[in-house]
Amino acid sequence: MSEPTRGMPAPARSLAADLDRVIGALRQGALNKSGLFALLAALLVVFSVAMPSTFPRVGTLQAMMFQIPELGLLSLAMAIPLVSGGINLAIIATANAAGLLMAWILTALMPPDAAGGTLVLWMIGAFVAGLVLCLLVGFVTGLMVAVLGVHPILVTLGTMTLLHGFSIYFTRGRTLSGFPDALIQLSNDTLLGIPLSFIVFVVVAALVHVLLTRTALGVRIHMIGSNLEATRYSGVDTRRVLVSVYVVSSLLCFLAAVVMMARFNSAGADIAGSYLLITILAAILGGIDPYGGFGRIGGLFVALWILQTIASGFNLMNVSPHLALASWGFILLLVMAAKRARTAWLQSSRRPRA
């Protein structure tokens, strides 16, 4: 036992040990991010050499920035519960339900001739309705996880099924489209050549990074993911923290819903259905521990660029997108195996020799 923890009660010693593990994992995360940068650089070089006339162009970079935001926001919504030791399988269903509610207000309730200030008020009303729905879903989900003690997989699986079923019943499986131009511009307009939606994603990712690393809530989320019982014994209101985790996750789903509405000019129950597993893939590839307690948004950001680079490169090569998906899984397995092998090697090198 280390000298600083000698004489502490057992829960306090456990918490101190977990905090040491968190600090060590954060340091290790910096090394993992360096490996991600190296992988990204290697992919850029390979695709640039394979397609020198099409891949290394400003247009390709801009196209990737147009495609990253919705997956990026949903990955952030998945990352926060993962850091807390949970998961949110309802992120896609939540975003789609919010998108359908906002789309219904903008297409069925709003007068066709709405313009100027009236149009702005209708759009604000639609956004507020979508936001309230997402916050309500996150609050109820958090209460069931934190207060009732139901496993996050079961809670969010039930929430996902409930929302998806209601969305299909509400629309009869159809999509709603035809939104105001002011909303569509969020996806199509650029600032200095950078898509506005990508700027929104970068700002939100920076805010989530600050939340997880520079606030008391972020520290407590890491502590809960590392050891829930020790965190509770230390005096932290773990129930409130867990509710906050799923509320923030649902808030990010709302932002993703707005971006998807602007990008696709439609809302439906099955939009972005394939993104669920990809968000988990991006989070784990970015260095977030699937068992909770550790993870940095910077690694997730780089992982998203890796996945998008592969998808864009294969698309320019006219390769099946299914092969790109398979390559994502292969890279995840490769990275996890390399990380596991490196950990085992470090542990063996530290053992005293006879």
Short mmCIF file of N, CA and C in Angstrom, two decimals, residues 77-91 141 145-146 150-156 221-222 224-226 228 242 245-246 249 280 283-284 288-294:
data_model
loop_
_atom_site.label_atom_id
_atom_site.label_comp_id
_atom_site.label_asym_id
_atom_site.label_seq_id
_atom_site.Cartn_x
_atom_site.Cartn_y
_atom_site.Cartn_z
N ALA A 77 -22.69 11.47 -28.21
CA ALA A 77 -23.82 11.04 -27.39
C ALA A 77 -23.60 9.63 -26.84
N MET A 78 -22.87 8.80 -27.58
CA MET A 78 -22.55 7.46 -27.10
C MET A 78 -21.36 7.47 -26.14
N ALA A 79 -20.41 8.38 -26.36
CA ALA A 79 -19.17 8.36 -25.59
C ALA A 79 -19.39 8.66 -24.12
N ILE A 80 -20.24 9.63 -23.81
CA ILE A 80 -20.42 10.03 -22.41
C ILE A 80 -20.98 8.88 -21.57
N PRO A 81 -22.04 8.18 -21.99
CA PRO A 81 -22.46 7.01 -21.21
C PRO A 81 -21.40 5.93 -21.10
N LEU A 82 -20.61 5.73 -22.17
CA LEU A 82 -19.56 4.72 -22.10
C LEU A 82 -18.53 5.07 -21.04
N VAL A 83 -18.16 6.34 -20.94
CA VAL A 83 -17.19 6.76 -19.92
C VAL A 83 -17.74 6.50 -18.52
N SER A 84 -19.06 6.63 -18.36
CA SER A 84 -19.68 6.41 -17.04
C SER A 84 -19.86 4.93 -16.72
N GLY A 85 -19.47 4.05 -17.63
CA GLY A 85 -19.65 2.63 -17.41
C GLY A 85 -20.97 2.11 -17.93
N GLY A 86 -21.73 2.93 -18.64
CA GLY A 86 -23.02 2.52 -19.20
C GLY A 86 -22.99 2.51 -20.70
N ILE A 87 -24.16 2.67 -21.29
CA ILE A 87 -24.28 2.71 -22.75
C ILE A 87 -25.64 3.31 -23.07
N ASN A 88 -25.78 3.89 -24.24
CA ASN A 88 -27.06 4.44 -24.66
C ASN A 88 -27.38 3.91 -26.06
N LEU A 89 -28.14 2.84 -26.09
CA LEU A 89 -28.51 2.23 -27.37
C LEU A 89 -29.64 2.97 -28.05
N ALA A 90 -30.20 3.98 -27.39
CA ALA A 90 -31.36 4.70 -27.93
C ALA A 90 -30.99 5.99 -28.63
N ILE A 91 -29.71 6.23 -28.91
CA ILE A 91 -29.32 7.53 -29.46
C ILE A 91 -29.94 7.76 -30.84
N THR A 141 -34.67 7.98 -18.82
CA THR A 141 -33.66 6.92 -18.93
C THR A 141 -32.69 6.98 -17.75
N VAL A 145 -31.97 4.13 -14.75
CA VAL A 145 -30.63 3.57 -14.51
C VAL A 145 -30.15 3.90 -13.09
N ALA A 146 -30.34 5.15 -12.67
CA ALA A 146 -29.75 5.60 -11.41
C ALA A 146 -30.60 5.23 -10.20
N VAL A 150 -31.78 -0.39 -12.97
CA VAL A 150 -31.88 -1.27 -14.13
C VAL A 150 -30.63 -1.09 -14.99
N HIS A 151 -30.13 -2.16 -15.55
CA HIS A 151 -28.90 -2.09 -16.35
C HIS A 151 -29.12 -1.18 -17.55
N PRO A 152 -28.13 -0.33 -17.87
CA PRO A 152 -28.29 0.60 -19.00
C PRO A 152 -28.61 -0.07 -20.32
N ILE A 153 -28.09 -1.27 -20.55
CA ILE A 153 -28.40 -1.97 -21.80
C ILE A 153 -29.89 -2.24 -21.91
N LEU A 154 -30.49 -2.73 -20.81
CA LEU A 154 -31.91 -3.05 -20.83
C LEU A 154 -32.77 -1.80 -20.95
N VAL A 155 -32.39 -0.75 -20.20
CA VAL A 155 -33.18 0.49 -20.22
C VAL A 155 -33.15 1.11 -21.61
N THR A 156 -31.95 1.28 -22.15
CA THR A 156 -31.84 1.97 -23.44
C THR A 156 -32.34 1.10 -24.60
N ILE A 221 -18.08 11.65 -13.53
CA ILE A 221 -18.45 10.66 -14.54
C ILE A 221 -17.33 9.63 -14.70
N HIS A 222 -16.07 10.10 -14.76
CA HIS A 222 -14.94 9.18 -14.84
C HIS A 222 -14.86 8.30 -13.59
N ILE A 224 -17.30 7.38 -11.54
CA ILE A 224 -18.38 6.39 -11.54
C ILE A 224 -18.05 5.26 -12.51
N GLY A 225 -17.53 5.60 -13.68
CA GLY A 225 -17.16 4.57 -14.64
C GLY A 225 -16.05 3.67 -14.13
N SER A 226 -15.19 4.22 -13.29
CA SER A 226 -14.09 3.43 -12.74
C SER A 226 -14.54 2.55 -11.59
N LEU A 228 -18.22 2.57 -9.24
CA LEU A 228 -19.45 3.22 -8.80
C LEU A 228 -19.58 3.20 -7.28
N LEU A 242 -25.53 10.20 -12.79
CA LEU A 242 -25.98 9.27 -13.83
C LEU A 242 -27.16 9.86 -14.61
N VAL A 245 -25.74 12.24 -17.01
CA VAL A 245 -25.08 11.57 -18.14
C VAL A 245 -26.06 11.34 -19.28
N TYR A 246 -27.23 10.81 -18.97
CA TYR A 246 -28.18 10.48 -20.03
C TYR A 246 -28.94 11.70 -20.53
N SER A 249 -26.42 13.15 -22.95
CA SER A 249 -26.39 12.29 -24.13
C SER A 249 -27.59 12.58 -25.04
N ILE A 280 -20.33 3.23 -31.51
CA ILE A 280 -19.57 2.45 -30.52
C ILE A 280 -18.18 2.15 -31.05
N ALA A 283 -16.05 5.31 -30.78
CA ALA A 283 -15.69 5.62 -29.40
C ALA A 283 -14.58 4.71 -28.90
N ILE A 284 -14.72 3.41 -29.14
CA ILE A 284 -13.70 2.46 -28.65
C ILE A 284 -12.41 2.63 -29.42
N ILE A 288 -11.81 5.21 -25.82
CA ILE A 288 -12.73 5.18 -24.69
C ILE A 288 -12.89 3.73 -24.24
N ASP A 289 -12.69 3.50 -22.95
CA ASP A 289 -12.75 2.15 -22.40
C ASP A 289 -14.20 1.68 -22.40
N PRO A 290 -14.51 0.56 -23.06
CA PRO A 290 -15.89 0.07 -23.07
C PRO A 290 -16.38 -0.35 -21.69
N TYR A 291 -15.46 -0.53 -20.74
CA TYR A 291 -15.86 -0.88 -19.37
C TYR A 291 -16.06 0.35 -18.50
N GLY A 292 -15.77 1.53 -19.05
CA GLY A 292 -16.02 2.76 -18.32
C GLY A 292 -14.80 3.28 -17.60
N GLY A 293 -14.86 4.58 -17.26
CA GLY A 293 -13.82 5.19 -16.43
C GLY A 293 -12.79 5.98 -17.18
N PHE A 294 -12.52 5.65 -18.43
CA PHE A 294 -11.44 6.29 -19.16
C PHE A 294 -11.88 6.68 -20.57
#
